[in-house]
CSV table of C-alpha atoms in Angstrom, one decimal:
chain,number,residue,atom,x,y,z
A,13,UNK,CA,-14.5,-5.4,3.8
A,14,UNK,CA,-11.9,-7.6,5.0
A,15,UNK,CA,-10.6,-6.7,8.3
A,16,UNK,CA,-6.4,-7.1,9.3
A,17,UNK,CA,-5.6,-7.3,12.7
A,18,UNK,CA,-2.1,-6.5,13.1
A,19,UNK,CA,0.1,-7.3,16.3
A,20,UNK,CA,2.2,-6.4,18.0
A,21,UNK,CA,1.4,-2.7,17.6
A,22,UNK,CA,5.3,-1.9,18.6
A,23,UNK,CA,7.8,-4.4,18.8
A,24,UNK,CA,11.4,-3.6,20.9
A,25,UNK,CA,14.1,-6.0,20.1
A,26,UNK,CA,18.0,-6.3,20.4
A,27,UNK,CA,20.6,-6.5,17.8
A,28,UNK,CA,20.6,-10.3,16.1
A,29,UNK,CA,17.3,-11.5,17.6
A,30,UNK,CA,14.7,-12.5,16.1
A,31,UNK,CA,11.6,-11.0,15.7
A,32,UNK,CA,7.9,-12.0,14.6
A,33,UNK,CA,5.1,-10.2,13.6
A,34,UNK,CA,1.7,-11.4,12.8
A,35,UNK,CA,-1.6,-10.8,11.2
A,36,UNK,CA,-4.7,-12.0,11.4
A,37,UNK,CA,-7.7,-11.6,8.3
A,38,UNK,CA,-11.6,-11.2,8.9
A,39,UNK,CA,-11.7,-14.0,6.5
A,40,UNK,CA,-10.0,-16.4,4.0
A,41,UNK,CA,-7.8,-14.6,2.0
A,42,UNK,CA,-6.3,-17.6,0.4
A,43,UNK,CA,-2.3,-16.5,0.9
A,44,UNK,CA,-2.9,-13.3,-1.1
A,45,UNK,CA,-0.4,-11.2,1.5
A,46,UNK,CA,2.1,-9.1,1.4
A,47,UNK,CA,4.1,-7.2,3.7
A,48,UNK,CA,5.8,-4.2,3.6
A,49,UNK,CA,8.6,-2.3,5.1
A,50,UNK,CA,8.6,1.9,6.0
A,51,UNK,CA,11.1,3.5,6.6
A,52,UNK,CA,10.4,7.7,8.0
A,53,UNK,CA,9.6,10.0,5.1
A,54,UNK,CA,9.6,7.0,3.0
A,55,UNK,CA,7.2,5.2,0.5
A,56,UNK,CA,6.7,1.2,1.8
A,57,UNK,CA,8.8,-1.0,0.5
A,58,UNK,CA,7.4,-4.6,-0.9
A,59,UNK,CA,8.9,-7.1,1.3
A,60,UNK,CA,6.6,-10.5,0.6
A,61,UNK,CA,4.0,-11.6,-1.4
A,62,UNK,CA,1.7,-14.6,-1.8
A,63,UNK,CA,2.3,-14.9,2.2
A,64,UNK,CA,5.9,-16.3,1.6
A,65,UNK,CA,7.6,-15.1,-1.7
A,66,UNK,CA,10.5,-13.0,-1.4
A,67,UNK,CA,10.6,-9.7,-3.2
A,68,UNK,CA,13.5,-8.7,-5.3
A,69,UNK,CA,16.6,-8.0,-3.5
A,70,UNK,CA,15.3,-8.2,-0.2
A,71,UNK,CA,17.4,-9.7,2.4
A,72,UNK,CA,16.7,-13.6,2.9
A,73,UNK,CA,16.2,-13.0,7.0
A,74,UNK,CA,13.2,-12.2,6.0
A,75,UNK,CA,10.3,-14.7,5.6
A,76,UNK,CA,6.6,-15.1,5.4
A,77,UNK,CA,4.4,-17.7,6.1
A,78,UNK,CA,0.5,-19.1,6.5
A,79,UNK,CA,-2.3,-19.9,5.1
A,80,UNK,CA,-6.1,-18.7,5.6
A,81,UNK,CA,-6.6,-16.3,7.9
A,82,UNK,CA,-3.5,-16.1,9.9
A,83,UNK,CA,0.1,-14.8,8.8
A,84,UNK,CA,3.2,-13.6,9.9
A,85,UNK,CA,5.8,-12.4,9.1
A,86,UNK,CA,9.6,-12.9,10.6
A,87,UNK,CA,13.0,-11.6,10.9
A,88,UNK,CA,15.7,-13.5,11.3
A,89,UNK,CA,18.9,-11.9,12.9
A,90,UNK,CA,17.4,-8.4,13.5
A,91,UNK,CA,20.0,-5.9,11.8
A,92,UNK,CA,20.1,-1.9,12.8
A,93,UNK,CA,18.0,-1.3,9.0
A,94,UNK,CA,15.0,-3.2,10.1
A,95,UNK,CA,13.9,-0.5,12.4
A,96,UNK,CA,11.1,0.3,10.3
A,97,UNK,CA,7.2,0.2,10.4
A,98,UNK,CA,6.2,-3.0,8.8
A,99,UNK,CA,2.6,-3.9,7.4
A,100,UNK,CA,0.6,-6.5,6.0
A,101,UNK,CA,-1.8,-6.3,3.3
A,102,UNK,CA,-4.1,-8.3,1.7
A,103,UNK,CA,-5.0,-8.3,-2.2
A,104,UNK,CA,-7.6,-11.3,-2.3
A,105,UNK,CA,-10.3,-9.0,-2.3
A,106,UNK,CA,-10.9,-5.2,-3.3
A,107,UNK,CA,-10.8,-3.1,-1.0
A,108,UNK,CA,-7.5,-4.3,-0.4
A,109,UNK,CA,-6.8,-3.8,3.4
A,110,UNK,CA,-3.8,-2.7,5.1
A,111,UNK,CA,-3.0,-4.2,9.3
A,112,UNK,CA,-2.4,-0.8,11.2
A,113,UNK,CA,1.2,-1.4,11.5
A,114,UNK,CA,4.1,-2.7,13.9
A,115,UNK,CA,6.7,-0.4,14.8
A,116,UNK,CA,9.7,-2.0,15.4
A,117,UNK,CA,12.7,-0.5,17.2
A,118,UNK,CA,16.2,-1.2,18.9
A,119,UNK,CA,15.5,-2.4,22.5
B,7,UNK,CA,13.2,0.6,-14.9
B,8,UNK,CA,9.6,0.7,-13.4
B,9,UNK,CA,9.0,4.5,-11.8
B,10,UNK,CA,5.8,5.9,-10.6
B,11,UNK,CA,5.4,9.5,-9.4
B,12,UNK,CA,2.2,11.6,-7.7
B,13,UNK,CA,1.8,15.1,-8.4
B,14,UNK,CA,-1.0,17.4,-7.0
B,15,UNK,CA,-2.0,20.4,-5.5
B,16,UNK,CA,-0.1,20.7,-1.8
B,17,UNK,CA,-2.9,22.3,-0.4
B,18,UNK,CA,-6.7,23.1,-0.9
B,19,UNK,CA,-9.6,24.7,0.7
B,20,UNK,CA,-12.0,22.1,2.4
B,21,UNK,CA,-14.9,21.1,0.1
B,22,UNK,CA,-13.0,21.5,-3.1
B,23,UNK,CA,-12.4,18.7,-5.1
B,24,UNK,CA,-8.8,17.2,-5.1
B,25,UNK,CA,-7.0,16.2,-8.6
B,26,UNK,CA,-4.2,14.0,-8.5
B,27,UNK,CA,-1.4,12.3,-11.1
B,28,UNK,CA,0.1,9.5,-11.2
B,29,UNK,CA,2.8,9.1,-14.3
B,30,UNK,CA,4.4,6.3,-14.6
B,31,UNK,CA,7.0,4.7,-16.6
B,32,UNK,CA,8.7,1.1,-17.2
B,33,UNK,CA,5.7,-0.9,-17.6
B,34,UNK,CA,2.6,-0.8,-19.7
B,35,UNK,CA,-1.0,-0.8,-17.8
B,36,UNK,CA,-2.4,-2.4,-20.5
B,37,UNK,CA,-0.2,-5.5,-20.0
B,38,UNK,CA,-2.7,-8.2,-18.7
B,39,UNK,CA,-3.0,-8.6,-14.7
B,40,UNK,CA,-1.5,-4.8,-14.4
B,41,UNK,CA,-3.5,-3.0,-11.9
B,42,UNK,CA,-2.2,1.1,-10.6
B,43,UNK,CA,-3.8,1.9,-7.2
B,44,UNK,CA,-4.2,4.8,-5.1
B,45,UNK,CA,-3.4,4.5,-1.6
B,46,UNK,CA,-3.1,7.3,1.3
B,47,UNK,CA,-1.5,7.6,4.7
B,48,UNK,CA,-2.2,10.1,7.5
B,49,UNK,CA,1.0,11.2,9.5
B,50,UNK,CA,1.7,8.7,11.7
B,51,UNK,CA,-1.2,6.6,10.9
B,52,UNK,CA,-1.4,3.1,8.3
B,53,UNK,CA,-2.0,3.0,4.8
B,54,UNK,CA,-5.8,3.4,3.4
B,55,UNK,CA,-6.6,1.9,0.0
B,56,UNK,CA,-8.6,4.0,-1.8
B,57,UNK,CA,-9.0,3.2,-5.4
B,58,UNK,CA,-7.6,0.9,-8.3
B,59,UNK,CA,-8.0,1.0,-12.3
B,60,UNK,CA,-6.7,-2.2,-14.3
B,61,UNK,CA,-5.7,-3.3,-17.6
B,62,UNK,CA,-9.0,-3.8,-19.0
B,63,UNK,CA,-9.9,-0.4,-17.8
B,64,UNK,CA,-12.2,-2.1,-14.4
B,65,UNK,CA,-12.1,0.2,-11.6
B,66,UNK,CA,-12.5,-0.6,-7.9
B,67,UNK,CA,-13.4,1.8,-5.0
B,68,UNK,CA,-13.5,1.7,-1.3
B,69,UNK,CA,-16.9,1.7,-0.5
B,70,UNK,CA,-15.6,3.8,2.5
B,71,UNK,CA,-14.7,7.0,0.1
B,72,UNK,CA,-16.6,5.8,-2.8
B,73,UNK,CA,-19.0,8.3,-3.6
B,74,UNK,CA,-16.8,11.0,-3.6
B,75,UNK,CA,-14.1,9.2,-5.9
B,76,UNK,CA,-13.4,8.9,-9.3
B,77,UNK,CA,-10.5,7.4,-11.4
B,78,UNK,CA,-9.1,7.3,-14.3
B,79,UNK,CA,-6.6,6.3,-17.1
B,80,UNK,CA,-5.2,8.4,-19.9
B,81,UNK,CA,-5.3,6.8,-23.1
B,82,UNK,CA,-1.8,6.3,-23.5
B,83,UNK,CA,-1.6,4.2,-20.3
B,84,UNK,CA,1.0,6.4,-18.9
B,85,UNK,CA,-1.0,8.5,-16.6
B,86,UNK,CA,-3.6,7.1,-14.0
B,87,UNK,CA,-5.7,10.1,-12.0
B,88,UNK,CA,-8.0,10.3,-8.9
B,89,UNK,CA,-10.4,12.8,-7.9
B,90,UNK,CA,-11.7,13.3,-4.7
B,91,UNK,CA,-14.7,15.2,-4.2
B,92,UNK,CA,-15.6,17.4,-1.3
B,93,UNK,CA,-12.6,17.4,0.8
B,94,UNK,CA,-12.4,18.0,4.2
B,95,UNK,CA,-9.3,17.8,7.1
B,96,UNK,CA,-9.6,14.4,7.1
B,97,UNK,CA,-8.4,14.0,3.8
B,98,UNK,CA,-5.0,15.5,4.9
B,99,UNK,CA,-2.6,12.7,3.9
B,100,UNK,CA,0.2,11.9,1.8
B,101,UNK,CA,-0.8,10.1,-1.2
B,102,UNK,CA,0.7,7.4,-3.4
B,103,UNK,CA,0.1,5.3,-6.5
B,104,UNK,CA,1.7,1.9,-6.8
B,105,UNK,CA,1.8,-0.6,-9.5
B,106,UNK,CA,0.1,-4.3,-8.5
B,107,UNK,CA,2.0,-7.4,-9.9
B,108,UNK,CA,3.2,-9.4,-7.6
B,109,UNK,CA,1.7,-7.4,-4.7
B,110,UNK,CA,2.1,-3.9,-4.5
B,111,UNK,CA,5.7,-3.8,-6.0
B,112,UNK,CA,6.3,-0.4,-6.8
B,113,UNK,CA,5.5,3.0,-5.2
B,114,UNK,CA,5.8,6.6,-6.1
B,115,UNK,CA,7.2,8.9,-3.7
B,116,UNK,CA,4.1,10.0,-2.0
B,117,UNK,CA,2.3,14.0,-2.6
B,118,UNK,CA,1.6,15.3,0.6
B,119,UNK,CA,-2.0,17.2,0.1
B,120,UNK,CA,-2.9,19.7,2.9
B,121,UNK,CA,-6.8,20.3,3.3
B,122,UNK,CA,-7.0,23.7,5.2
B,123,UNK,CA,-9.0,26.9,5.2
């Protein structure tokens, strides 16, 4: 299995900064990443795929990038609905892997 | 407009054997490339992949969970289903099906299964 390490584990941050969060495969996964976004008592929400596609209607502060093995993700001017868990995923090989997740919060 | 929903039991007895649904509408699974996969999260805890069926009927297991999982597709390619055999507290999770396109681009609303004497 492919493993995803995921940091930071939890992230504080003020209004407007901005914030990055990255992950790191067991192995080549050839930009077959996505994050996602999770909100309490939600399902995930698709944020990025293919490491640095944008999902429909998702805000452009968000971006993705990397190649390989290492990813991240970032957040450009850090709004009050980005507290959220976020995780990353990869899809290049079954089982598809999930990172254990960065909680992210209003510092 | 793509929707997915689970639907299952709520609760069972540890060792039983867990059925769950996923109906979905807005897209056809037997569109080339579709893939529906289960995936499961703990309270509090990440997401778990646990099984995937595609459009050409392929299915694909966590080796993890594998022995004790089986699913399925309806013939209309509107339902996909998961069993889980043997079920113990560790399978306590809420559980979703999503569609894969373009990654995993739409979720049901999660069915929150309960594994307790």
């Amino acid at each position: 299995d492919i493993q995803m390490t995921q940091s930071p584990a939890s992230l504080s941050a003020s209004l407007g900064e901005t914030v990055t969060i990255e992950c790191r495969a067991s192995e080549d996964i050839y930009s077959n990443l996505a994050w996602y976004q999770q909100k309490p008592g939600n399902s995930p929400q698709l944020l990025i795929y293919d490491a640095n596609s944008l999902a429909d209607g998702v805000p452009s502060r968000f971006s993705g990038s990397g190649s390989g093995t290492q990813y991240s993700l970032k957040i450009n001017s850090l709004q009050s609905e980005d507290v959220a868990s976020y995780f990353c995923q990869q899809y290049n090989n079954y089982p598809n892997t999930f990172g254990a997740g960065t909680k992210l919060e209003l510092k | 407009q793509v929707t997915l929903k689970e639907s299952g039991p709520g609760m069972l007895q540890p060792s039983k054997t867990l059925s769950l649904t996923c109906s979905f509408s807005g897209f056809s699974l037997s569109t080339s490339g579709m893939v529906v996969s289960w995936i499961r999260q703990p309270s509090g805890k990440s997401l778990e992949w646990l099984a995937a069926i595609d459009w050409d009927g392929d299915k694909y297991y966590n080796p993890s969970l594998k022995s004790r999982l089986t699913v399925s597709k309806d013939t209309s390619n509107t339902q996909v289903f998961l069993k889980i055999t043997s079920v113990d507290i560790a399978d306590t999770a809420t559980y979703y099906c999503a569609r894969r396109r373009l990654g995993f681009d739409y979720w049901g609303q999660g069915v929150m299964v309960t594994v307790s004497s």
